[in-house]
Coordinates of C-alpha atoms and ligand atoms in Angstrom, one line a residue:
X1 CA 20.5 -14.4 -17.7
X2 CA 20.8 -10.9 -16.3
X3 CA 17.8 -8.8 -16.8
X4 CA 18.8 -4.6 -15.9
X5 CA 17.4 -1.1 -16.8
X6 CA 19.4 2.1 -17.1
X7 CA 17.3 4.7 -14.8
X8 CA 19.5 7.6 -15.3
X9 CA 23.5 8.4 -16.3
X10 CA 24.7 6.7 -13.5
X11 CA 22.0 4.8 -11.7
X12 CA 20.4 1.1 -12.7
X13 CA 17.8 -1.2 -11.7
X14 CA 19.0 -4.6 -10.2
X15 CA 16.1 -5.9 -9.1
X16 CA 13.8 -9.0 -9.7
X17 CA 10.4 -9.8 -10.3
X18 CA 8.3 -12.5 -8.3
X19 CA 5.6 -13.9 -10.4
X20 CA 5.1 -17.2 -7.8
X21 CA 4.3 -15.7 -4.2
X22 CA 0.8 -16.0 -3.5
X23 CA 0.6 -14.0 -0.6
X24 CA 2.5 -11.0 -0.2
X25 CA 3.4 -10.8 4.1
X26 CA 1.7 -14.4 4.0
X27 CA -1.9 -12.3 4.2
X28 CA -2.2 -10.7 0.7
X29 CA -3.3 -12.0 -2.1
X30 CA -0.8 -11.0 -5.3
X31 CA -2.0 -12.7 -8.7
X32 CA -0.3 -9.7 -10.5
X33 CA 3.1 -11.0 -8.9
X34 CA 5.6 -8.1 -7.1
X35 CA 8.8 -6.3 -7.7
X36 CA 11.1 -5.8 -5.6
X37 CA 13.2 -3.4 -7.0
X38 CA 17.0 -2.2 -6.0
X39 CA 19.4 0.1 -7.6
X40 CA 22.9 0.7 -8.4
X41 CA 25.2 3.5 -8.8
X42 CA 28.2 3.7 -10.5
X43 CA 30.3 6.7 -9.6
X44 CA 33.8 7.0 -8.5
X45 CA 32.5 4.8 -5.9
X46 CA 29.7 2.2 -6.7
X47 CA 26.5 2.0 -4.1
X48 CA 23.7 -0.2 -4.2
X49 CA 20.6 1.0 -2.7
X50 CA 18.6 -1.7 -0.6
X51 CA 18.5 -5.6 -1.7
X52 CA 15.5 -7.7 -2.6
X53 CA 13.5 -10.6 -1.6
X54 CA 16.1 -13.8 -0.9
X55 CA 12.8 -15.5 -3.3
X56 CA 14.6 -14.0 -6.1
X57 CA 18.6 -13.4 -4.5
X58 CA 20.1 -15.3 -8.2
X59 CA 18.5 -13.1 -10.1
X60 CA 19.5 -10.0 -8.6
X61 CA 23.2 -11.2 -8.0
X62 CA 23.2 -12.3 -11.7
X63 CA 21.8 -8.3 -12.5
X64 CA 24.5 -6.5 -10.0
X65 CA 27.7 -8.4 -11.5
X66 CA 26.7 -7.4 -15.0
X67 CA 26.3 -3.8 -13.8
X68 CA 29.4 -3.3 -11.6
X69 CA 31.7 -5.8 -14.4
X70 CA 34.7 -5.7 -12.8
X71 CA 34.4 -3.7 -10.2
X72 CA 33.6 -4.4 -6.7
X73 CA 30.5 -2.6 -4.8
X74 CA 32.0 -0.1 -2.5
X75 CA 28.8 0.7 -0.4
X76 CA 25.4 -0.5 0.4
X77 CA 22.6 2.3 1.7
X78 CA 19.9 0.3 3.1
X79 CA 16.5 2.4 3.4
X80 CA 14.6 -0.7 4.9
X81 CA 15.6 -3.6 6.6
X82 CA 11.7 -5.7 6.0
X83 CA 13.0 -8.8 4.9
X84 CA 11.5 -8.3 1.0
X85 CA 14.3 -5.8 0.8
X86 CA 17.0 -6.7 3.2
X87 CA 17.2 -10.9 2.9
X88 CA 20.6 -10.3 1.0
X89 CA 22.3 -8.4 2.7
X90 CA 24.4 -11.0 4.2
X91 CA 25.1 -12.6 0.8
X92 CA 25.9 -9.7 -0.3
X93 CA 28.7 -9.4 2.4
X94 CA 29.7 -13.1 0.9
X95 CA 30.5 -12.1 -2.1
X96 CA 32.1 -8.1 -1.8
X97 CA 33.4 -8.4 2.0
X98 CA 34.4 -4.8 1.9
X99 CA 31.3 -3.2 1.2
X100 CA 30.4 -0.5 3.6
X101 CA 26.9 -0.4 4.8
X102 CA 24.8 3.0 5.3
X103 CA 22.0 3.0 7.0
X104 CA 20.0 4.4 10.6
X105 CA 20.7 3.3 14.0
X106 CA 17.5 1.2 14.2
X107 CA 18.1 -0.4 10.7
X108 CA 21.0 -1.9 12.7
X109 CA 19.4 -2.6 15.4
X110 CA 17.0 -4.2 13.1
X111 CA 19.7 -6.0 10.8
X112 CA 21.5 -7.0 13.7
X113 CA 17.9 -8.8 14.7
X114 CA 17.2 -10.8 11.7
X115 CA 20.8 -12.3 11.9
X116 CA 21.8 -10.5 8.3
X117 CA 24.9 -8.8 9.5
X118 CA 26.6 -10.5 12.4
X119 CA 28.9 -8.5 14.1
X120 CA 29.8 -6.0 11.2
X121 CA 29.8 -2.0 12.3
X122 CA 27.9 0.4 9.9
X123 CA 28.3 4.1 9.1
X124 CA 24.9 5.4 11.0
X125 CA 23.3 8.2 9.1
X126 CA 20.9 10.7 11.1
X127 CA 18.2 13.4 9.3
X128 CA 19.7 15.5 7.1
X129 CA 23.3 13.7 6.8
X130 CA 25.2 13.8 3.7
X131 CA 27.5 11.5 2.1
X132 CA 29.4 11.9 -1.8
X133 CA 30.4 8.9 -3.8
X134 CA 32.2 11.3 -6.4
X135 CA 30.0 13.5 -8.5
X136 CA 27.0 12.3 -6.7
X137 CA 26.2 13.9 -3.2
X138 CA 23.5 12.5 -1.4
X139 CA 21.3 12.8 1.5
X140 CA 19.2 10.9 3.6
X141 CA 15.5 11.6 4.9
X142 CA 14.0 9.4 8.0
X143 CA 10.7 8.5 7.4
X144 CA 9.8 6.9 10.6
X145 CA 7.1 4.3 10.4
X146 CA 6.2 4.9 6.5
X147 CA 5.6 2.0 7.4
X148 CA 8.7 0.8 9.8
X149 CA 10.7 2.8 12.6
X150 CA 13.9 2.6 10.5
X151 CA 12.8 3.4 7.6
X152 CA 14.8 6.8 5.4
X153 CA 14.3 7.4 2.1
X154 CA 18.1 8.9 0.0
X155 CA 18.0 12.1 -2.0
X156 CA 20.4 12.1 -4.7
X157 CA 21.6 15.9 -4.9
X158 CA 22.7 15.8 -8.2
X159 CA 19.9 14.6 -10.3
X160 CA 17.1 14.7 -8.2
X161 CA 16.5 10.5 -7.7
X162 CA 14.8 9.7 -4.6
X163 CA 15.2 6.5 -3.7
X164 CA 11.5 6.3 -1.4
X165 CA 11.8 2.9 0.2
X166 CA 8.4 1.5 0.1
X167 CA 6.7 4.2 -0.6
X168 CA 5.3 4.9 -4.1
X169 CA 5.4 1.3 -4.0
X170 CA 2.7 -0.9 -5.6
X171 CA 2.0 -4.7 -6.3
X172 CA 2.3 -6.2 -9.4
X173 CA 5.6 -7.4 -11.9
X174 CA 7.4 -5.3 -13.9
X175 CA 7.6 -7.4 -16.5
X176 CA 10.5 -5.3 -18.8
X177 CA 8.2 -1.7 -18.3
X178 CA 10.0 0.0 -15.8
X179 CA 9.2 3.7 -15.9
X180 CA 5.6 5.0 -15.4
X181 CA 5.7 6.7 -18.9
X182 CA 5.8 2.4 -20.4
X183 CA 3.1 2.0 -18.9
X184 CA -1.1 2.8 -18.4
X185 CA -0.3 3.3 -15.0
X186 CA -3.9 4.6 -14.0
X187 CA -6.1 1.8 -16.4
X188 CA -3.5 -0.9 -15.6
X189 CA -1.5 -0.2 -12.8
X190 CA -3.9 1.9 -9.6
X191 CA -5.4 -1.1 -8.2
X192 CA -2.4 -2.7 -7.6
X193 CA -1.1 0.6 -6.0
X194 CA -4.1 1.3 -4.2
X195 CA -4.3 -1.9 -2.6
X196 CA -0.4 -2.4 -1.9
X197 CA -0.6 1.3 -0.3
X198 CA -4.0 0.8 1.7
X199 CA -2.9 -2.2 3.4
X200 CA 0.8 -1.9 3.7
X201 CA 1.0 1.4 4.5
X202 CA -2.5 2.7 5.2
X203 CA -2.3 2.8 8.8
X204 CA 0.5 5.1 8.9
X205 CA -1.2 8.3 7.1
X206 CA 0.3 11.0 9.7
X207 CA 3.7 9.6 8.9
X208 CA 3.2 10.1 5.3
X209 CA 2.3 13.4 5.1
X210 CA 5.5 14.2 7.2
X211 CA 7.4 12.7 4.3
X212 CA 6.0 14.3 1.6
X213 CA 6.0 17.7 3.2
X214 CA 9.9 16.7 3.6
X215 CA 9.8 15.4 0.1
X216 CA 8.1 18.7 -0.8
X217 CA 10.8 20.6 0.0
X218 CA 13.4 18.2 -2.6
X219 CA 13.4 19.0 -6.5
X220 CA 12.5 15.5 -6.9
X221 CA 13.0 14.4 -11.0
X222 CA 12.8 10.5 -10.5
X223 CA 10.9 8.1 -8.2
X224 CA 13.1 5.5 -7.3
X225 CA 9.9 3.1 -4.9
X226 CA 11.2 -0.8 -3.6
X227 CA 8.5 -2.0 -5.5
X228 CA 6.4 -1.2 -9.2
X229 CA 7.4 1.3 -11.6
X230 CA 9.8 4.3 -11.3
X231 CA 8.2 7.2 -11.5
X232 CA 10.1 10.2 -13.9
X233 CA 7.0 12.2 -15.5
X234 CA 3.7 13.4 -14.0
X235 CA 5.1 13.0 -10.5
X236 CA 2.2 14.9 -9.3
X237 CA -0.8 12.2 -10.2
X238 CA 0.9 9.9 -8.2
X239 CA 1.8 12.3 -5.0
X240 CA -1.5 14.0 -5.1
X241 CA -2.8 10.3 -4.9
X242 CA -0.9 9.5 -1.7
X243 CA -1.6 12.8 -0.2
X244 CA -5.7 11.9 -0.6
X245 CA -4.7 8.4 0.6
X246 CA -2.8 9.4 3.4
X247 CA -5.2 12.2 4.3
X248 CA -7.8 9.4 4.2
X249 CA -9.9 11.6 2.0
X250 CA -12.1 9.2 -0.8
X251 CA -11.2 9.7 -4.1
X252 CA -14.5 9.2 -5.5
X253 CA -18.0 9.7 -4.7
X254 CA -19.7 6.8 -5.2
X255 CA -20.7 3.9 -2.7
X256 CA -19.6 0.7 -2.1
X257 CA -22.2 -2.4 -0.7
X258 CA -20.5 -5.0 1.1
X259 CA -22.7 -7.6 2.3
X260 CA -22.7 -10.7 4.2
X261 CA -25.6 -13.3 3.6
X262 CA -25.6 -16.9 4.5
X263 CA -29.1 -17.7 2.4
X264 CA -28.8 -14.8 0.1
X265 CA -31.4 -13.1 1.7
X266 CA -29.4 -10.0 2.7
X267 CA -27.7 -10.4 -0.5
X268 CA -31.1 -9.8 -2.3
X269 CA -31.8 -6.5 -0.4
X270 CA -28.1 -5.4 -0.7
X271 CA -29.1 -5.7 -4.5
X272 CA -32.2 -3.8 -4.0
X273 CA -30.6 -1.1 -3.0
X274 CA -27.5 -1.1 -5.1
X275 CA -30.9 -0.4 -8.2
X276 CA -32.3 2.0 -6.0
X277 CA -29.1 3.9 -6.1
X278 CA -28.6 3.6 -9.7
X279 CA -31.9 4.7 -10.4
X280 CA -31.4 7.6 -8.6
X281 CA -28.5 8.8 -10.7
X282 CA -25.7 7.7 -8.3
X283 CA -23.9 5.1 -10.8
X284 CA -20.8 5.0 -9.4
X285 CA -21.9 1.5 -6.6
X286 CA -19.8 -1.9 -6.8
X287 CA -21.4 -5.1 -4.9
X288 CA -19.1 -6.9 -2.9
X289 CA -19.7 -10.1 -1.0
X290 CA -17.7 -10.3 2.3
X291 CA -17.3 -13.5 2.4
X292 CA -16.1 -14.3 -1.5
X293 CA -13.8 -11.1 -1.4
X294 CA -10.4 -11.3 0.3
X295 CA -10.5 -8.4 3.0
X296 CA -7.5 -6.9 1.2
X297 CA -9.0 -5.8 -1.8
X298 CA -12.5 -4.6 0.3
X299 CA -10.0 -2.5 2.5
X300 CA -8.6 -1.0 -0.8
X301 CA -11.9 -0.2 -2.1
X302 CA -13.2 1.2 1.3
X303 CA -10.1 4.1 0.7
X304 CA -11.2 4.4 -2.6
X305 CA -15.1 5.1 -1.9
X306 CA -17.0 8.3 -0.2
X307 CA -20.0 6.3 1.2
X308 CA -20.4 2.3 2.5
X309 CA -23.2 0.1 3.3
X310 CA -22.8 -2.8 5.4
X311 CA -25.6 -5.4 5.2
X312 CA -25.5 -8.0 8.0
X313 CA -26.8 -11.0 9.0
X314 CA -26.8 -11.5 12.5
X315 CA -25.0 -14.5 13.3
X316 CA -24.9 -16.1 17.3
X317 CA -26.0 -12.6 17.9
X318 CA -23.2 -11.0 16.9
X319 CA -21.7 -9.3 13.5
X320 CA -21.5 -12.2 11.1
X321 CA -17.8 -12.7 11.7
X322 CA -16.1 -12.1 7.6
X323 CA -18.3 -8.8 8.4
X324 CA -16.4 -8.1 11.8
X325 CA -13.1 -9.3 10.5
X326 CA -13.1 -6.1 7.4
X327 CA -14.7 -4.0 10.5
X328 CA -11.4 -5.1 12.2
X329 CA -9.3 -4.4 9.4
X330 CA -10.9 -1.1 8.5
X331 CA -9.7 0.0 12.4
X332 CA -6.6 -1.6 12.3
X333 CA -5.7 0.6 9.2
X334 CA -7.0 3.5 11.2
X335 CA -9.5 4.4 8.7
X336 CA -11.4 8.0 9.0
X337 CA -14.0 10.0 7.3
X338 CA -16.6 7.5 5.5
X339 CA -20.5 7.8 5.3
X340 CA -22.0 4.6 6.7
X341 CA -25.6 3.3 6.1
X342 CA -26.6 -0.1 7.7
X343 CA -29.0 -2.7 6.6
X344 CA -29.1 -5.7 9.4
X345 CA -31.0 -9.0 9.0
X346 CA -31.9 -11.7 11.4
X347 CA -34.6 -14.3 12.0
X348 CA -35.4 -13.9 15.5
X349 CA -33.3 -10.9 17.1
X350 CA -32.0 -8.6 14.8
X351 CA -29.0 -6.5 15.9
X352 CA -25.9 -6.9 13.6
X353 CA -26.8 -3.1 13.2
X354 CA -26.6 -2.0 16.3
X355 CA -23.3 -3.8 17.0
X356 CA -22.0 -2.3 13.6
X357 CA -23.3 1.4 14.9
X358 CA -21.0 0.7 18.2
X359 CA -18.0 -0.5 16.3
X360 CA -18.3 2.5 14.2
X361 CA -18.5 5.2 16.7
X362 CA -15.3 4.0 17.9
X363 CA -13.6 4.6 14.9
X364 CA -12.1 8.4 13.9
X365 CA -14.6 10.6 12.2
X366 CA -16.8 8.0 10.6
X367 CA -20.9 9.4 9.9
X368 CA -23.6 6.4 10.3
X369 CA -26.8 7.5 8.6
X370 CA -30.0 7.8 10.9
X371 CA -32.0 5.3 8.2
X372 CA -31.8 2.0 8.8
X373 CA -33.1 -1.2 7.6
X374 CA -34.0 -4.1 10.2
X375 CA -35.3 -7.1 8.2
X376 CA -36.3 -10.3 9.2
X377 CA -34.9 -13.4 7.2
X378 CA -35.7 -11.4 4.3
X379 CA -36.7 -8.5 2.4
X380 CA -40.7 -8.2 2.3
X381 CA -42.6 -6.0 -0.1
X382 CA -43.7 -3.7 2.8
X383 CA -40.2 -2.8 3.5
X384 CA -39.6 -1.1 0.0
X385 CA -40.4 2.3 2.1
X386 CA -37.5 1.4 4.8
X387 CA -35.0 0.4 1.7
X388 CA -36.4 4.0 -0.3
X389 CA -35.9 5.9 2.6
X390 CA -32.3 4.7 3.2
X391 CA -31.5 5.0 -0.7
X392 CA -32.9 8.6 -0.2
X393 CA -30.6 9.1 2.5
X394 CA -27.5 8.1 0.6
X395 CA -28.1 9.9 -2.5
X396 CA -28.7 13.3 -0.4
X397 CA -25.3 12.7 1.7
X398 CA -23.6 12.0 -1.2
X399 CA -24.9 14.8 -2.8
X400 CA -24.1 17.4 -0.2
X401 CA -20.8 15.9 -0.1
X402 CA -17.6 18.0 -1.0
Ligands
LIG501 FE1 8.5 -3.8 0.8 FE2 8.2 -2.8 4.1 O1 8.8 -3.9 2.7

């Protein structure tokens, strides 16, 4: 059975929900499922705007006959050629062979690639190009690597839909709510978009803000993201999210322990702390363990938090290696401007703190905190001043902190 939403006069959603994929890009955890979302318009000619997942090609089919009844889709504008959006092209081409595809020259490059159009020629669109399908004029914005080099978003002139590609994306299925305004978006909905943005898209933060000073300069009404909710109300929680996010800024004060501990020895003083803290006044501390949590949603929380302690065994005299994996992923995703403090453990040479220190310095505008805390298989009474001192330490930086 079809399954559609009316997004404006003229425009539907076609797309499909996947509540089975366990890990989105094979690496992320999803239990809240995906979208993967795709549009239609119906004007004197009829345009669809990107494709979906081929996980979930019969459903969007199914949705895009009982949109265009009988007519036949004149053009398809593809913003994104990642598989999750661009897998149906080709049967798409099956089924209404004189479709017209839009798109950049690297998108065809790209398409071209992944075997989804065969020799067919495209109309190549460049910054700024427009194109009418009747009453609606559009144009198309690049947004170079947000979070691919082919990527462009479409303006639609006429009512102000931007159809963003994968950004203002977010995780999780739709499940018949498609506009922000049906849903709690920021109880229900922030994690997911958090964590979809932070490791999707997180590394590319100078790209972003290209787009949305580009996308400042639109009269954008409606959201039109590949994936979650369309946005047509309050656009501005959402952008001023992305600019913080894409600016690396935290969004909260408050600190975030992440600890590794084979014996729960380190996992003891990470606790110590974390009441320290509390008792202080600074309430706002979660507890992670870094080898229970998938990396994906520490690397979301990291964006999310002003100040981080890493507490670290020292294992074959290294950085316990779940520890130096999220250290790895933290770089990868170019991350910038956190407050470290350190608290390393080991039996016989202690010096996961050191090799953290190093690791750190040769990341982008990241502060390590003089205090640190050296222990020895575990936390003794006489080291309750080191652990003070440190807590101290955090609750003054935090407190000085814009
Ligand atoms: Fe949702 Fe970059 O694909």
């Amino acid at each position: 059975m079809y399954c559609v939403r009316k997004v404006d006069k003229d425009i539907y959603w076609v797309g499909a929900n996947d509540n089975r994929l366990a890990l989105f890009e094979n690496i992320h955890p999803i239990p809240e499922g995906i979208s993967y979302n795709s549009y239609v318009l119906l004007d004197e000619k009829t345009v669809l705007f990107d494709t979906v997942d081929w996980a979930v090609c019969g459903q969007f089919l199914e949705n895009l006959e009982a949109v265009l009844k009988d007519r036949t889709l004149d053009y398809m504008v593809i913003n994104h050629v990642e598989p999750d959006h661009a897998a149906c092209i080709e049967e798409i081409i099956l089924r209404y062979p004189e479709v017209k595809i839009i798109c950049t020259k690297k998108a065809f490059v790209f398409m071209k690639q992944f075997g989804f159009i065969a020799d067919r020629k495209v109309e190549e669109v460049k910054e700024g190009d427009t194109k009418s399908f009747g009453k609606h004029k559009v144009m198309f914005v690049t947004a170079p690597m947000v979070h691919w080099p082919e990527v462009m978003v479409t303006y639609d002139t006429t009512n102000g839909v931007l159809f963003s590609a994968d950004a203002f994306g977010t995780f999780g299925i739709l499940g018949g709510k498609l506009f922000n305004d049906e849903v709690d978006f920021d109880r229900d909905w922030i994690e997911y978009a958090r964590r979809y943005y932070t490791n999707i898209v997180g590394k590319y933060g100078f790209n972003v803000q290209a787009l949305l000073k580009k996308a400042g300069k639109l009269d954008i009404k409606t959201i039109c993201p590949l994936h979650g909710p369309v946005w047509r109300s309050n656009l501005g929680y959402f952008l001023e999210k992305y600019d913080k996010w894409s600016r690396y800024e935290p969004e909260e004060k408050g600190v975030m322990i992440v600890y590794a501990s084979m014996y729960g020895n380190t996992e003891s003083a990470a606790n110590n702390l974390a009441a320290r803290l509390v008792e202080k006044g600074i309430k706002n501390v979660v507890v992670y363990d870094v080898s229970k949590t998938h990396v994906s949603y520490l690397i979301s929380e990291t964006f999310k938090y002003s100040h981080v302690v890493l507490a670290c065994v020292t294992y074959n005299m290294k950085i316990y290696p779940p520890m130096l994996d999220y250290l790895e992923h933290m770089k990868a995703l170019n991350l910038q401007k956190r407050t470290f403090a350190l608290i390393e453990n080991g039996s016989w040479a202690p010096q996961s703190g050191k090799l953290m220190h190093e690791f750190l310095d040769g990341m982008k505008e990241m502060t390590v905190l003089d205090e640190k805390v050296s222990l020895r298989s575990s936390m003794k009474k006489d080291e309750t001043n080191p652990m003070e001192e440190l807590a101290d330490s955090i609750v003054q930086s935090i407190n000085s902190s814009k």
